[in-house]
C-alpha positions as a Markdown table, in Angstrom:
| # | Residue | x | y | z |
|---|---|---|---|---|
| 1 | Met | -22.1 | -2.0 | -10.5 |
| 2 | Pro | -20.7 | 0.4 | -7.8 |
| 3 | Arg | -17.5 | -0.9 | -6.5 |
| 4 | Ser | -16.7 | -2.0 | -2.9 |
| 5 | Phe | -14.9 | 0.6 | -0.5 |
| 6 | Thr | -12.8 | -0.7 | 2.3 |
| 7 | Leu | -11.1 | 0.9 | 5.0 |
| 8 | Phe | -7.4 | 0.2 | 5.5 |
| 9 | Thr | -6.9 | -0.6 | 9.3 |
| 10 | Gly | -3.3 | 0.1 | 9.8 |
| 11 | Gln | -3.8 | 3.8 | 11.1 |
| 12 | Trp | -6.4 | 2.3 | 13.4 |
| 13 | Ala | -4.5 | -0.4 | 15.0 |
| 14 | Asp | -4.5 | 1.1 | 18.4 |
| 15 | Leu | -8.1 | 0.2 | 18.4 |
| 16 | Pro | -9.5 | -3.3 | 19.0 |
| 17 | Leu | -10.9 | -4.7 | 15.6 |
| 18 | Glu | -14.4 | -4.9 | 16.9 |
| 19 | Glu | -14.4 | -1.2 | 17.6 |
| 20 | Val | -13.0 | -0.6 | 14.0 |
| 21 | Cys | -15.6 | -3.0 | 12.4 |
| 22 | Arg | -18.2 | -1.0 | 14.2 |
| 23 | Leu | -16.8 | 2.4 | 13.0 |
| 24 | Ala | -16.3 | 1.2 | 9.6 |
| 25 | Arg | -19.8 | 0.0 | 9.4 |
| 26 | Asp | -21.2 | 3.2 | 10.8 |
| 27 | Phe | -19.1 | 5.2 | 8.2 |
| 28 | Gly | -20.6 | 3.3 | 5.4 |
| 29 | Tyr | -17.6 | 1.0 | 4.3 |
| 30 | Asp | -18.2 | -2.3 | 2.7 |
| 31 | Gly | -15.2 | -4.0 | 4.3 |
| 32 | Leu | -11.7 | -3.8 | 5.6 |
| 33 | Glu | -8.3 | -4.1 | 4.3 |
| 34 | Leu | -6.8 | -5.8 | 7.5 |
| 35 | Ala | -3.5 | -4.8 | 8.8 |
| 36 | Cys | -1.2 | -7.5 | 10.2 |
| 37 | Trp | -0.5 | -5.6 | 13.3 |
| 38 | Gly | -2.5 | -4.5 | 16.5 |
| 39 | Asp | -5.1 | -7.2 | 17.2 |
| 40 | His | -6.5 | -7.0 | 13.5 |
| 41 | Phe | -4.9 | -9.9 | 11.9 |
| 42 | Asp | -2.2 | -12.2 | 13.4 |
| 43 | Val | -0.5 | -14.3 | 11.0 |
| 44 | Gln | 0.8 | -16.9 | 13.3 |
| 45 | Lys | -2.5 | -17.2 | 14.9 |
| 46 | Ala | -4.2 | -17.6 | 11.7 |
| 47 | Leu | -1.9 | -20.6 | 11.0 |
| 48 | His | -1.8 | -22.2 | 14.2 |
| 49 | Glu | -4.7 | -21.1 | 16.6 |
| 50 | Pro | -7.9 | -23.2 | 16.0 |
| 51 | Gly | -10.9 | -21.2 | 15.7 |
| 52 | Tyr | -8.9 | -18.0 | 15.0 |
| 53 | Leu | -9.9 | -17.3 | 11.3 |
| 54 | Ala | -13.6 | -18.3 | 11.9 |
| 55 | Gly | -13.5 | -15.7 | 14.6 |
| 56 | Arg | -12.2 | -13.0 | 12.2 |
| 57 | His | -15.0 | -14.0 | 9.8 |
| 58 | Glu | -17.7 | -13.9 | 12.5 |
| 59 | Leu | -16.6 | -10.5 | 13.5 |
| 60 | Leu | -16.7 | -9.1 | 10.0 |
| 61 | Asp | -20.0 | -11.0 | 9.3 |
| 62 | Lys | -21.5 | -9.4 | 12.6 |
| 63 | His | -21.0 | -5.9 | 11.1 |
| 64 | Gly | -21.9 | -6.7 | 7.5 |
| 65 | Leu | -18.2 | -6.2 | 6.2 |
| 66 | Lys | -16.0 | -8.0 | 3.8 |
| 67 | Cys | -12.2 | -8.5 | 3.5 |
| 68 | Trp | -10.5 | -8.8 | 0.1 |
| 69 | Ala | -6.9 | -8.0 | 1.1 |
| 70 | Ile | -4.6 | -8.2 | 4.2 |
| 71 | Ser | -1.7 | -6.1 | 4.6 |
| 72 | Asn | 1.7 | -6.7 | 6.0 |
| 73 | His | 3.9 | -3.7 | 5.1 |
| 74 | Leu | 5.8 | -3.5 | 8.4 |
| 75 | Val | 7.3 | -6.9 | 8.2 |
| 76 | Gly | 7.9 | -6.7 | 4.4 |
| 77 | Gln | 9.8 | -3.5 | 5.0 |
| 78 | Ala | 12.5 | -5.7 | 6.8 |
| 79 | Val | 13.0 | -8.2 | 3.9 |
| 80 | Cys | 15.6 | -6.1 | 1.9 |
| 81 | Asp | 16.2 | -3.1 | 4.0 |
| 82 | Asp | 19.8 | -2.2 | 4.8 |
| 83 | Pro | 20.6 | -0.9 | 7.2 |
| 84 | Ile | 18.3 | -2.6 | 9.9 |
| 85 | Asp | 18.2 | -0.4 | 12.8 |
| 86 | Glu | 16.1 | 1.0 | 15.7 |
| 87 | Arg | 13.5 | 2.3 | 13.3 |
| 88 | His | 12.7 | -1.6 | 12.5 |
| 89 | Gln | 12.7 | -2.5 | 16.0 |
| 90 | Ala | 10.0 | 0.0 | 16.7 |
| 91 | Ile | 7.8 | -1.5 | 13.9 |
| 92 | Leu | 8.4 | -5.3 | 14.0 |
| 93 | Pro | 7.1 | -8.0 | 16.3 |
| 94 | Pro | 9.6 | -9.0 | 19.0 |
| 95 | Arg | 9.9 | -12.6 | 17.5 |
| 96 | Ile | 10.9 | -10.9 | 14.2 |
| 97 | Trp | 13.3 | -8.5 | 15.8 |
| 98 | Gly | 14.9 | -11.1 | 18.0 |
| 99 | Asp | 18.4 | -10.1 | 18.7 |
| 100 | Gly | 18.4 | -7.4 | 16.1 |
| 101 | Glu | 21.3 | -8.9 | 14.2 |
| 102 | Pro | 20.4 | -7.6 | 10.7 |
| 103 | Glu | 20.6 | -10.6 | 8.5 |
| 104 | Gly | 18.6 | -12.7 | 11.0 |
| 105 | Val | 15.8 | -10.1 | 11.0 |
| 106 | Arg | 15.7 | -10.2 | 7.3 |
| 107 | Gln | 15.4 | -14.0 | 7.2 |
| 108 | Arg | 12.6 | -14.0 | 9.8 |
| 109 | Ala | 10.8 | -11.2 | 8.0 |
| 110 | Ala | 11.0 | -13.2 | 4.8 |
| 111 | Ala | 9.6 | -16.3 | 6.5 |
| 112 | Glu | 6.8 | -14.3 | 8.0 |
| 113 | Met | 5.8 | -12.9 | 4.4 |
| 114 | Ala | 5.7 | -16.4 | 3.2 |
| 115 | Asp | 3.4 | -17.3 | 6.1 |
| 116 | Thr | 1.3 | -14.5 | 5.2 |
| 117 | Ala | 0.6 | -16.0 | 2.0 |
| 118 | Arg | -0.4 | -19.2 | 3.7 |
| 119 | Ala | -2.5 | -17.2 | 6.2 |
| 120 | Ala | -4.2 | -15.2 | 3.4 |
| 121 | Ala | -5.1 | -18.3 | 1.6 |
| 122 | Ala | -6.4 | -19.9 | 4.6 |
| 123 | Phe | -8.7 | -16.8 | 5.4 |
| 124 | Gly | -10.1 | -16.9 | 1.7 |
| 125 | Val | -8.2 | -13.7 | 0.6 |
| 126 | Glu | -6.3 | -13.6 | -2.6 |
| 127 | Thr | -4.1 | -10.3 | -2.2 |
| 128 | Val | -1.5 | -9.3 | 0.1 |
| 129 | Val | -0.5 | -5.6 | 0.3 |
| 130 | Gly | 2.8 | -4.6 | 1.3 |
| 131 | Phe | 6.5 | -3.3 | 1.2 |
| 132 | Thr | 9.5 | -5.0 | 0.0 |
| 133 | Gly | 12.2 | -2.8 | 1.6 |
| 134 | Ser | 15.4 | -1.8 | -0.2 |
| 135 | Ser | 19.0 | -2.2 | 0.2 |
| 136 | Ile | 19.8 | 0.7 | -2.1 |
| 137 | Trp | 17.4 | 3.4 | -1.0 |
| 138 | His | 20.2 | 5.2 | 0.9 |
| 139 | Leu | 21.7 | 5.6 | -2.6 |
| 140 | Val | 19.1 | 7.9 | -3.8 |
| 141 | Ala | 21.0 | 11.1 | -3.6 |
| 142 | Met | 23.8 | 9.7 | -5.8 |
| 143 | Phe | 26.6 | 11.0 | -3.8 |
| 144 | Pro | 29.3 | 9.9 | -3.0 |
| 145 | Pro | 29.2 | 8.9 | -6.7 |
| 146 | Val | 27.3 | 5.5 | -6.9 |
| 147 | Pro | 28.6 | 3.0 | -9.4 |
| 148 | Glu | 26.0 | 1.3 | -11.4 |
| 149 | His | 26.9 | -2.3 | -10.1 |
| 150 | Met | 25.9 | -1.1 | -6.8 |
| 151 | Val | 22.2 | -0.3 | -8.0 |
| 152 | Glu | 22.3 | -3.6 | -9.9 |
| 153 | Arg | 23.4 | -5.4 | -6.8 |
| 154 | Gly | 20.3 | -3.9 | -5.0 |
| 155 | Tyr | 17.9 | -5.4 | -7.6 |
| 156 | Thr | 19.6 | -8.7 | -7.4 |
| 157 | Asp | 19.2 | -8.8 | -3.7 |
| 158 | Phe | 15.6 | -8.0 | -4.0 |
| 159 | Ala | 14.9 | -10.7 | -6.4 |
| 160 | Glu | 17.0 | -13.4 | -4.5 |
| 161 | Arg | 15.1 | -12.5 | -1.3 |
| 162 | Trp | 11.6 | -12.4 | -3.0 |
| 163 | His | 11.7 | -15.2 | -5.3 |
| 164 | Pro | 11.3 | -17.7 | -2.6 |
| 165 | Ile | 8.5 | -15.8 | -0.8 |
| 166 | Leu | 6.8 | -15.5 | -4.1 |
| 167 | Asp | 7.2 | -19.1 | -4.6 |
| 168 | Val | 4.9 | -19.6 | -1.6 |
| 169 | Phe | 2.4 | -17.2 | -3.1 |
| 170 | Asp | 2.2 | -19.0 | -6.2 |
| 171 | Thr | 1.7 | -22.3 | -4.2 |
| 172 | Glu | -1.1 | -20.8 | -2.2 |
| 173 | Gly | -2.8 | -19.0 | -5.2 |
| 174 | Val | -2.2 | -15.5 | -3.5 |
| 175 | Arg | -0.7 | -12.4 | -5.2 |
| 176 | Phe | 1.6 | -9.8 | -3.6 |
| 177 | Ala | 0.8 | -6.2 | -4.3 |
| 178 | His | 3.8 | -4.0 | -3.7 |
| 179 | Glu | 3.0 | -0.4 | -2.7 |
| 180 | Val | 5.1 | 1.8 | -5.0 |
| 181 | His | 6.6 | 4.0 | -2.2 |
| 182 | Pro | 9.8 | 6.1 | -1.4 |
| 183 | Ser | 12.1 | 3.7 | 0.8 |
| 184 | Glu | 11.2 | 0.7 | -1.4 |
| 185 | Ile | 12.8 | -1.2 | -4.2 |
| 186 | Ala | 10.0 | 0.4 | -6.6 |
| 187 | Tyr | 9.3 | 4.0 | -5.7 |
| 188 | Asp | 8.5 | 5.6 | -9.0 |
| 189 | Tyr | 7.8 | 4.9 | -12.7 |
| 190 | Trp | 11.2 | 3.8 | -13.8 |
| 191 | Thr | 12.1 | 1.7 | -10.8 |
| 192 | Thr | 8.9 | 0.0 | -11.0 |
| 193 | His | 9.9 | -1.1 | -14.5 |
| 194 | Arg | 13.2 | -2.2 | -13.1 |
| 195 | Ala | 11.8 | -4.2 | -10.3 |
| 196 | Leu | 9.3 | -6.2 | -12.4 |
| 197 | Glu | 12.3 | -7.0 | -14.7 |
| 198 | Ala | 14.4 | -8.1 | -11.7 |
| 199 | Ile | 11.5 | -10.5 | -10.6 |
| 200 | Gly | 11.1 | -11.7 | -14.1 |
| 201 | His | 7.4 | -10.1 | -14.5 |
| 202 | Arg | 6.3 | -13.2 | -12.6 |
| 203 | Pro | 2.4 | -12.9 | -12.0 |
| 204 | Ala | 2.7 | -13.2 | -8.2 |
| 205 | Phe | 4.2 | -9.9 | -8.0 |
| 206 | Gly | 2.0 | -7.0 | -8.8 |
| 207 | Leu | 1.2 | -3.4 | -7.4 |
| 208 | Asn | -0.6 | -1.7 | -4.8 |
| 209 | Phe | -1.7 | 1.7 | -6.5 |
| 210 | Asp | -1.5 | 4.7 | -4.1 |
| 211 | Pro | -1.4 | 8.0 | -5.8 |
| 212 | Ser | -0.3 | 10.1 | -2.8 |
| 213 | His | 3.3 | 8.9 | -3.5 |
| 214 | Phe | 3.1 | 10.2 | -7.0 |
| 215 | Val | 1.9 | 13.7 | -6.7 |
| 216 | Trp | 4.6 | 14.9 | -4.3 |
| 217 | Gln | 7.1 | 13.4 | -6.8 |
| 218 | Asp | 5.5 | 15.1 | -9.6 |
| 219 | Leu | 4.6 | 11.9 | -11.3 |
| 220 | Asp | 1.4 | 11.1 | -13.2 |
| 221 | Pro | -0.6 | 8.6 | -11.3 |
| 222 | Val | -3.1 | 8.2 | -14.1 |
| 223 | Gly | -0.5 | 7.6 | -16.6 |
| 224 | Phe | 1.1 | 5.0 | -14.3 |
| 225 | Leu | -2.2 | 3.2 | -14.0 |
| 226 | Tyr | -2.5 | 3.0 | -17.8 |
| 227 | Asp | 0.9 | 1.7 | -18.3 |
| 228 | Phe | 0.9 | -0.8 | -15.6 |
| 229 | Arg | -2.8 | -1.7 | -16.0 |
| 230 | Asp | -1.9 | -5.5 | -16.1 |
| 231 | Arg | -0.1 | -5.3 | -12.6 |
| 232 | Ile | -2.6 | -3.1 | -10.6 |
| 233 | Tyr | -3.7 | -5.8 | -8.1 |
| 234 | His | -5.1 | -3.5 | -5.4 |
| 235 | Val | -5.9 | 0.3 | -5.0 |
| 236 | Asp | -5.4 | 2.5 | -1.9 |
| 237 | Cys | -6.8 | 6.0 | -1.8 |
| 238 | Lys | -4.4 | 8.3 | 0.1 |
| 239 | Glu | -3.9 | 11.8 | -0.6 |
| 240 | Ala | -0.9 | 14.2 | -0.6 |
| 241 | Arg | -0.7 | 17.9 | -0.9 |
| 242 | Arg | 2.4 | 19.9 | -2.0 |
| 243 | Arg | 3.4 | 23.3 | -0.5 |
| 244 | Leu | 6.6 | 24.0 | -2.6 |
| 245 | Asp | 6.8 | 27.7 | -2.1 |
| 246 | Gly | 10.6 | 28.2 | -2.6 |
| 247 | Arg | 11.6 | 27.4 | 1.0 |
| 248 | Asn | 9.6 | 24.3 | 1.8 |
| 249 | Gly | 11.5 | 21.3 | 0.1 |
| 250 | Arg | 10.3 | 18.2 | -1.7 |
| 251 | Leu | 12.4 | 16.1 | 0.7 |
| 252 | Gly | 10.7 | 17.1 | 3.7 |
| 253 | Ser | 13.6 | 18.6 | 5.6 |
| 254 | His | 13.7 | 16.0 | 8.4 |
| 255 | Leu | 10.6 | 17.9 | 9.7 |
| 256 | Pro | 7.6 | 15.8 | 11.3 |
| 257 | Trp | 4.2 | 15.4 | 9.5 |
| 258 | Gly | 2.0 | 18.4 | 9.8 |
| 259 | Asp | 5.0 | 21.1 | 10.1 |
| 260 | Pro | 4.0 | 23.9 | 7.9 |
| 261 | Arg | 7.6 | 24.0 | 6.6 |
| 262 | Arg | 7.3 | 20.8 | 5.0 |
| 263 | Gly | 7.1 | 20.8 | 1.1 |
| 264 | Trp | 4.3 | 18.4 | 1.2 |
| 265 | Asp | 2.1 | 16.4 | 3.5 |
| 266 | Phe | -0.3 | 13.5 | 3.5 |
| 267 | Val | -4.0 | 14.7 | 3.9 |
| 268 | Ser | -7.4 | 13.1 | 4.0 |
| 269 | Ala | -8.5 | 12.2 | 0.5 |
| 270 | Gly | -10.1 | 15.0 | -1.1 |
| 271 | His | -8.0 | 17.8 | 0.4 |
| 272 | Gly | -4.9 | 17.4 | -1.7 |
| 273 | Asp | -3.6 | 17.4 | -5.2 |
| 274 | Val | -4.7 | 13.7 | -6.5 |
| 275 | Ala | -7.1 | 14.2 | -9.5 |
| 276 | Trp | -9.6 | 11.6 | -8.2 |
| 277 | Glu | -12.0 | 11.9 | -11.1 |
| 278 | Asp | -9.4 | 11.1 | -13.5 |
| 279 | Val | -8.1 | 8.3 | -11.5 |
| 280 | Phe | -11.6 | 6.7 | -11.1 |
| 281 | Arg | -12.2 | 7.0 | -14.9 |
| 282 | Met | -9.0 | 5.3 | -15.5 |
| 283 | Leu | -9.6 | 2.3 | -13.1 |
| 284 | Arg | -12.8 | 1.9 | -15.0 |
| 285 | Ser | -11.0 | 2.0 | -18.5 |
| 286 | Ile | -8.3 | -0.6 | -17.5 |
| 287 | Gly | -11.1 | -2.8 | -16.1 |
| 288 | Tyr | -9.9 | -2.7 | -12.3 |
| 289 | Ala | -12.8 | -4.6 | -10.5 |
| 290 | Gly | -11.2 | -5.0 | -7.1 |
| 291 | Pro | -12.0 | -2.9 | -4.1 |
| 292 | Val | -10.8 | 0.6 | -3.5 |
| 293 | Ser | -9.4 | 1.0 | -0.1 |
| 294 | Val | -9.4 | 4.4 | 1.9 |
| 295 | Glu | -6.1 | 4.8 | 3.8 |
| 296 | Trp | -6.6 | 7.6 | 6.1 |
| 297 | Glu | -3.5 | 9.8 | 7.0 |
| 298 | Asp | -3.8 | 13.5 | 8.0 |
| 299 | Ala | -1.7 | 15.1 | 10.7 |
| 300 | Gly | -4.3 | 18.1 | 10.7 |
| 301 | Met | -7.7 | 16.3 | 10.8 |
| 302 | Asp | -9.2 | 13.9 | 13.2 |
| 303 | Arg | -9.7 | 10.5 | 11.6 |
| 304 | Leu | -13.2 | 10.2 | 12.9 |
| 305 | Gln | -14.1 | 13.2 | 10.4 |
| 306 | Gly | -11.5 | 12.2 | 7.8 |
| 307 | Ala | -12.4 | 8.5 | 7.1 |
| 308 | Pro | -16.1 | 9.1 | 6.6 |
| 309 | Glu | -15.7 | 12.3 | 4.7 |
| 310 | Ala | -13.2 | 10.6 | 2.4 |
| 311 | Leu | -15.7 | 7.8 | 1.6 |
| 312 | Arg | -18.4 | 10.3 | 0.5 |
| 313 | Arg | -16.0 | 12.3 | -1.6 |
| 314 | Leu | -14.6 | 9.3 | -3.2 |
| 315 | Lys | -17.9 | 7.6 | -3.9 |
| 316 | Ala | -18.9 | 10.7 | -5.9 |
| 317 | Tyr | -16.4 | 9.7 | -8.7 |
| 318 | Asp | -17.5 | 6.0 | -8.8 |
| 319 | Phe | -20.3 | 6.8 | -11.3 |
| 320 | Glu | -21.8 | 4.2 | -13.6 |
| 321 | Pro | -20.7 | 4.3 | -17.3 |
| 322 | Pro | -23.6 | 4.9 | -19.9 |
| 323 | Thr | -25.3 | 1.7 | -21.3 |
| 324 | Ala | -24.8 | 3.1 | -24.8 |
| 325 | Ser | -22.5 | 5.7 | -26.5 |
| 326 | Phe | -23.7 | 9.2 | -25.8 |
| 327 | Asp | -23.4 | 9.7 | -29.7 |
| 328 | Ala | -25.5 | 6.6 | -30.5 |
| 329 | Ala | -28.8 | 8.5 | -30.9 |
| 330 | Phe | -27.2 | 11.0 | -33.5 |
| 331 | Gly | -27.4 | 8.3 | -36.3 |
| 332 | Gly | -30.7 | 7.0 | -35.6 |
| 333 | Asn | -33.5 | 7.1 | -38.3 |
């Protein structure tokens, strides 16, 4: 059976949800991965405003759409980050930012992530996608020399801050799908291993697979899918394209998205270096049955072109497996 394709609304949060629903329906999507910003999904309204969740369902139903996951990347980022600064003020709700005192921001962000689990359960959704933040990302260059205890302290900090949040996820019967992503506690293959070890491999904590972050780091996204097959709780289809020509650097050189001097950029799915056919074959091999969510990001292409085109390109790889082995007929009498 063909899998469900959803549109992640994070890059569309400047539009009212009703407009995004209309566009997604017209593009041919089966549903939405709702972002917890803009007017798309408000965690506190979901918990405290009578009729809010019914209204979200009615809006989705009106356009023939489903929702299997909500996403709260922006607040999750502030749970572990150090430093907390003006970058966070720009992405956080004012009630989470408060007076900007760093530990207060982290504590309010943690409480909001716990509430996100409660809101997801009330909405009938079993997966929350997001970031964790990291207190040790700034150590990635390893200079000045970084003693091992500083790195270990970062994983301990992550576990201490996220265990109480995940306790609420367990209570509510909801799973957290962490997006493996530079600037997070798990950003590549080995840091994912270490993060899972730090959290005790508890089932509430899994992964949101997004191959765009693998290709520019020269990691194998298909091998990652296989090795972490029991932890793939959600899939986002985002793409990246490398331009490492001897001048353009892998770290981006502090240049803005779309600058031709960058060593890599996010591009609309189908225009970069992700081996999508291999990804979809592996998703089927590991038995992933959840939705595939298109996350459109491209500094050089209008989203009204990119989102429907990405859906068409990706659906071409969602072919049905054969009902019998191709060589079964060879042995017949």
